[in-house]
Amino acid sequence: MLIVCSHCHATNRIPADRKASEGQCGSCKQQIWQGKPVDLSEAQFAKYTAKNDMPVVVDFWASWCKPCRDEFKDLEKVYAHFKDHPKVEVLIVNARGSGDTFASIQTFQNQNNYALPFFIDQIGLATQEVGVEAYPTLGIINNEGILVYKHTGYSKAEELDKFLINKIEGLLNLSLIHISEPTRLLSI
């Protein structure tokens, strides 16, 4: 399995039965996930999405956005559900234009005791690539780098955690089947 280091952004091969969060980067020798906000350039976003052997859940947010903050409860459940799964990646991306800084995001993360992996899209290319027009915007990118689900907004009535878990498990099951060409499963 291929996974990207959150420190140096090198792509690493990790045995499929090993937790991605426990891996050590072959390039910089750091733990692959460091648990603090990471700057996400265009090239790095491409590495996390197009060059991973796993589905990626990506959520774009801003700290002043109440629906974004409410959504984190469900995203924490999804992250906890797949945390030990070696083939699922979650990126919580603070979108360009939010007004947030590395320091404010780190404070926000610490004050709320979030285990979620926070990234910052300072340049705005990841935000543009997914087509974010409002917050929160949630997407799922399959293991071939194709955006297969996109949703904007949040309501507690959605049961987002259960929906995402089912959607991701469906993608994991699909990855066991050989698909000859990339197929767009769902695009909203």
mmCIF file of C-alpha atoms in Angstrom:
data_model
loop_
_atom_site.group_PDB
_atom_site.id
_atom_site.type_symbol
_atom_site.label_atom_id
_atom_site.label_comp_id
_atom_site.label_asym_id
_atom_site.label_seq_id
_atom_site.Cartn_x
_atom_site.Cartn_y
_atom_site.Cartn_z
ATOM 1 C CA MET A 1 0.000 0.000 0.000
ATOM 2 C CA LEU A 2 1.228 3.516 -0.790
ATOM 3 C CA ILE A 3 0.804 6.341 1.728
ATOM 4 C CA VAL A 4 2.115 9.908 1.817
ATOM 5 C CA CYS A 5 4.169 11.230 4.744
ATOM 6 C CA SER A 6 2.583 14.289 6.380
ATOM 7 C CA HIS A 7 6.042 15.643 7.231
ATOM 8 C CA CYS A 8 8.055 15.496 3.976
ATOM 9 C CA HIS A 9 5.258 14.359 1.590
ATOM 10 C CA ALA A 10 7.291 11.408 0.302
ATOM 11 C CA THR A 11 5.295 8.405 -0.895
ATOM 12 C CA ASN A 12 5.946 5.303 1.207
ATOM 13 C CA ARG A 13 5.074 1.650 0.680
ATOM 14 C CA ILE A 14 3.587 0.047 3.804
ATOM 15 C CA PRO A 15 2.483 -3.592 4.190
ATOM 16 C CA ALA A 16 -1.294 -3.886 3.685
ATOM 17 C CA ASP A 17 -1.829 -5.357 7.156
ATOM 18 C CA ARG A 18 -0.064 -2.496 8.965
ATOM 19 C CA LYS A 19 -1.756 0.655 10.310
ATOM 20 C CA ALA A 20 -0.955 3.668 8.175
ATOM 21 C CA SER A 21 -0.792 5.873 11.289
ATOM 22 C CA GLU A 22 2.066 3.798 12.729
ATOM 23 C CA GLY A 23 4.301 3.873 9.667
ATOM 24 C CA GLN A 24 7.725 5.490 9.600
ATOM 25 C CA CYS A 25 8.729 7.460 6.503
ATOM 26 C CA GLY A 26 11.590 5.888 4.592
ATOM 27 C CA SER A 27 12.746 9.319 3.466
ATOM 28 C CA CYS A 28 12.682 11.558 6.558
ATOM 29 C CA LYS A 29 12.419 8.772 9.194
ATOM 30 C CA GLN A 30 9.523 10.590 10.940
ATOM 31 C CA GLN A 31 6.186 9.023 11.871
ATOM 32 C CA ILE A 32 4.037 9.270 8.725
ATOM 33 C CA TRP A 33 1.226 11.171 10.467
ATOM 34 C CA GLN A 34 2.325 13.789 13.003
ATOM 35 C CA GLY A 35 -1.056 14.985 14.291
ATOM 36 C CA LYS A 36 -0.632 18.691 13.538
ATOM 37 C CA PRO A 37 -1.794 20.910 10.654
ATOM 38 C CA VAL A 38 0.087 20.399 7.401
ATOM 39 C CA ASP A 39 0.367 22.814 4.449
ATOM 40 C CA LEU A 40 -1.214 21.283 1.359
ATOM 41 C CA SER A 41 0.213 22.483 -1.958
ATOM 42 C CA GLU A 42 -1.135 21.332 -5.332
ATOM 43 C CA ALA A 43 1.564 18.685 -5.696
ATOM 44 C CA GLN A 44 0.994 17.449 -2.158
ATOM 45 C CA PHE A 45 -2.790 17.252 -2.653
ATOM 46 C CA ALA A 46 -2.165 15.206 -5.808
ATOM 47 C CA LYS A 47 0.065 12.869 -3.821
ATOM 48 C CA TYR A 48 -2.558 12.382 -1.112
ATOM 49 C CA THR A 49 -5.354 11.755 -3.593
ATOM 50 C CA ALA A 50 -4.046 10.446 -6.915
ATOM 51 C CA LYS A 51 -1.053 8.441 -5.710
ATOM 52 C CA ASN A 52 -2.593 6.635 -2.758
ATOM 53 C CA ASP A 53 -3.825 3.059 -2.926
ATOM 54 C CA MET A 54 -6.855 3.976 -0.832
ATOM 55 C CA PRO A 55 -10.041 6.019 -0.807
ATOM 56 C CA VAL A 56 -9.604 9.510 0.617
ATOM 57 C CA VAL A 57 -12.271 11.434 2.522
ATOM 58 C CA VAL A 58 -11.583 15.158 2.164
ATOM 59 C CA ASP A 59 -13.513 17.828 4.055
ATOM 60 C CA PHE A 60 -13.092 21.562 3.388
ATOM 61 C CA TRP A 61 -13.949 23.848 6.303
ATOM 62 C CA ALA A 62 -13.385 27.170 8.078
ATOM 63 C CA SER A 63 -13.231 27.738 11.851
ATOM 64 C CA TRP A 64 -15.948 30.436 11.752
ATOM 65 C CA CYS A 65 -18.370 28.025 9.992
ATOM 66 C CA LYS A 66 -20.769 26.523 12.564
ATOM 67 C CA PRO A 67 -21.975 23.691 10.275
ATOM 68 C CA CYS A 68 -18.295 22.806 9.717
ATOM 69 C CA ARG A 69 -17.675 22.576 13.452
ATOM 70 C CA ASP A 70 -20.881 20.548 13.957
ATOM 71 C CA GLU A 71 -19.848 18.162 11.175
ATOM 72 C CA PHE A 72 -16.594 17.311 12.981
ATOM 73 C CA LYS A 73 -18.483 15.121 15.472
ATOM 74 C CA ASP A 74 -19.516 12.826 12.619
ATOM 75 C CA LEU A 75 -16.110 13.025 10.958
ATOM 76 C CA GLU A 76 -14.443 12.033 14.231
ATOM 77 C CA LYS A 77 -16.634 8.894 14.265
ATOM 78 C CA VAL A 78 -15.674 8.090 10.670
ATOM 79 C CA TYR A 79 -11.999 8.720 11.407
ATOM 80 C CA ALA A 80 -12.142 6.508 14.519
ATOM 81 C CA HIS A 81 -13.932 3.774 12.573
ATOM 82 C CA PHE A 82 -11.209 3.663 9.891
ATOM 83 C CA LYS A 83 -8.205 4.815 11.936
ATOM 84 C CA ASP A 84 -6.726 1.333 12.101
ATOM 85 C CA HIS A 85 -7.764 0.451 8.561
ATOM 86 C CA PRO A 86 -4.676 0.518 6.371
ATOM 87 C CA LYS A 87 -6.566 1.537 3.216
ATOM 88 C CA VAL A 88 -8.507 4.685 4.181
ATOM 89 C CA GLU A 89 -7.206 8.266 4.398
ATOM 90 C CA VAL A 90 -9.017 11.275 5.908
ATOM 91 C CA LEU A 91 -7.964 14.877 5.158
ATOM 92 C CA ILE A 92 -9.607 17.773 7.016
ATOM 93 C CA VAL A 93 -8.619 20.742 4.857
ATOM 94 C CA ASN A 94 -8.915 24.324 6.034
ATOM 95 C CA ALA A 95 -9.879 26.038 2.790
ATOM 96 C CA ARG A 96 -8.188 29.053 1.250
ATOM 97 C CA GLY A 97 -9.991 32.246 2.141
ATOM 98 C CA SER A 98 -11.095 31.016 5.565
ATOM 99 C CA GLY A 99 -8.890 33.549 7.367
ATOM 100 C CA ASP A 100 -7.437 30.809 9.579
ATOM 101 C CA THR A 101 -3.690 30.413 10.196
ATOM 102 C CA PHE A 102 -1.519 27.443 11.180
ATOM 103 C CA ALA A 103 -1.498 28.712 14.768
ATOM 104 C CA SER A 104 -5.259 29.258 14.963
ATOM 105 C CA ILE A 105 -5.951 25.801 13.506
ATOM 106 C CA GLN A 106 -3.513 24.158 15.928
ATOM 107 C CA THR A 107 -5.223 25.984 18.819
ATOM 108 C CA PHE A 108 -8.657 24.987 17.487
ATOM 109 C CA GLN A 109 -7.553 21.356 17.159
ATOM 110 C CA ASN A 110 -6.062 21.272 20.673
ATOM 111 C CA GLN A 111 -8.970 23.079 22.382
ATOM 112 C CA ASN A 112 -11.438 20.602 20.912
ATOM 113 C CA ASN A 113 -9.242 17.505 21.373
ATOM 114 C CA TYR A 114 -9.699 16.486 17.750
ATOM 115 C CA ALA A 115 -7.719 13.495 16.517
ATOM 116 C CA LEU A 116 -8.608 14.431 12.931
ATOM 117 C CA PRO A 117 -5.704 15.081 10.522
ATOM 118 C CA PHE A 118 -5.837 18.819 9.713
ATOM 119 C CA PHE A 119 -4.365 20.334 6.550
ATOM 120 C CA ILE A 120 -4.278 23.910 5.240
ATOM 121 C CA ASP A 121 -4.856 24.824 1.600
ATOM 122 C CA GLN A 122 -3.081 28.195 1.650
ATOM 123 C CA ILE A 123 -2.671 28.393 -2.124
ATOM 124 C CA GLY A 124 -6.241 27.271 -2.868
ATOM 125 C CA LEU A 125 -5.470 24.658 -5.492
ATOM 126 C CA ALA A 126 -6.992 21.711 -3.609
ATOM 127 C CA THR A 127 -10.079 23.828 -2.897
ATOM 128 C CA GLN A 128 -10.310 24.666 -6.604
ATOM 129 C CA GLU A 129 -9.689 21.088 -7.773
ATOM 130 C CA VAL A 130 -12.603 19.749 -5.715
ATOM 131 C CA GLY A 131 -14.780 22.714 -6.727
ATOM 132 C CA VAL A 132 -15.459 24.070 -3.244
ATOM 133 C CA GLU A 133 -17.955 26.935 -3.359
ATOM 134 C CA ALA A 134 -19.270 26.840 0.228
ATOM 135 C CA TYR A 135 -18.387 25.304 3.588
ATOM 136 C CA PRO A 136 -18.405 22.570 4.585
ATOM 137 C CA THR A 137 -17.757 20.664 1.375
ATOM 138 C CA LEU A 138 -17.081 16.972 1.709
ATOM 139 C CA GLY A 139 -15.687 14.704 -0.982
ATOM 140 C CA ILE A 140 -14.616 11.113 -1.396
ATOM 141 C CA ILE A 141 -11.854 10.350 -3.855
ATOM 142 C CA ASN A 142 -11.453 6.711 -4.852
ATOM 143 C CA ASN A 143 -8.172 4.815 -5.050
ATOM 144 C CA GLU A 144 -7.836 5.867 -8.712
ATOM 145 C CA GLY A 145 -7.900 9.574 -7.822
ATOM 146 C CA ILE A 146 -11.450 10.200 -9.051
ATOM 147 C CA LEU A 147 -13.892 12.329 -7.052
ATOM 148 C CA VAL A 148 -16.801 9.904 -6.627
ATOM 149 C CA TYR A 149 -18.875 11.840 -4.089
ATOM 150 C CA LYS A 150 -19.260 15.514 -3.278
ATOM 151 C CA HIS A 151 -21.643 17.188 -0.822
ATOM 152 C CA THR A 152 -21.923 20.760 0.433
ATOM 153 C CA GLY A 153 -23.533 21.721 3.740
ATOM 154 C CA TYR A 154 -24.339 19.796 6.898
ATOM 155 C CA SER A 155 -27.404 18.879 8.912
ATOM 156 C CA LYS A 156 -27.388 16.735 12.043
ATOM 157 C CA ALA A 157 -30.339 14.836 10.561
ATOM 158 C CA GLU A 158 -28.127 13.465 7.766
ATOM 159 C CA GLU A 159 -26.459 10.747 9.879
ATOM 160 C CA LEU A 160 -23.323 11.600 7.936
ATOM 161 C CA ASP A 161 -21.090 9.208 9.861
ATOM 162 C CA LYS A 162 -23.163 6.139 8.919
ATOM 163 C CA PHE A 163 -23.500 7.304 5.317
ATOM 164 C CA LEU A 164 -19.740 7.862 4.925
ATOM 165 C CA ILE A 165 -18.824 4.570 6.585
ATOM 166 C CA ASN A 166 -21.149 2.702 4.195
ATOM 167 C CA LYS A 167 -19.864 4.653 1.185
ATOM 168 C CA ILE A 168 -16.201 4.010 2.059
ATOM 169 C CA GLU A 169 -16.782 0.335 2.793
ATOM 170 C CA GLY A 170 -18.473 0.085 -0.614
ATOM 171 C CA LEU A 171 -15.398 1.622 -2.261
ATOM 172 C CA LEU A 172 -13.125 -0.760 -0.379
ATOM 173 C CA ASN A 173 -15.200 -3.693 -1.636
ATOM 174 C CA LEU A 174 -15.084 -2.285 -5.188
ATOM 175 C CA SER A 175 -11.304 -2.024 -5.047
ATOM 176 C CA LEU A 176 -11.222 -5.805 -4.677
ATOM 177 C CA ILE A 177 -12.867 -6.082 -8.109
ATOM 178 C CA HIS A 178 -10.709 -5.284 -11.142
ATOM 179 C CA ILE A 179 -12.094 -2.267 -12.995
ATOM 180 C CA SER A 180 -10.641 -1.882 -16.488
ATOM 181 C CA GLU A 181 -11.169 1.887 -16.672
ATOM 182 C CA PRO A 182 -11.970 4.593 -14.102
ATOM 183 C CA THR A 183 -15.689 4.921 -13.521
ATOM 184 C CA ARG A 184 -17.446 7.880 -11.930
ATOM 185 C CA LEU A 185 -19.659 6.255 -9.313
ATOM 186 C CA LEU A 186 -21.554 9.303 -8.069
ATOM 187 C CA SER A 187 -21.013 12.969 -8.581
ATOM 188 C CA ILE A 188 -23.342 15.456 -6.943
#
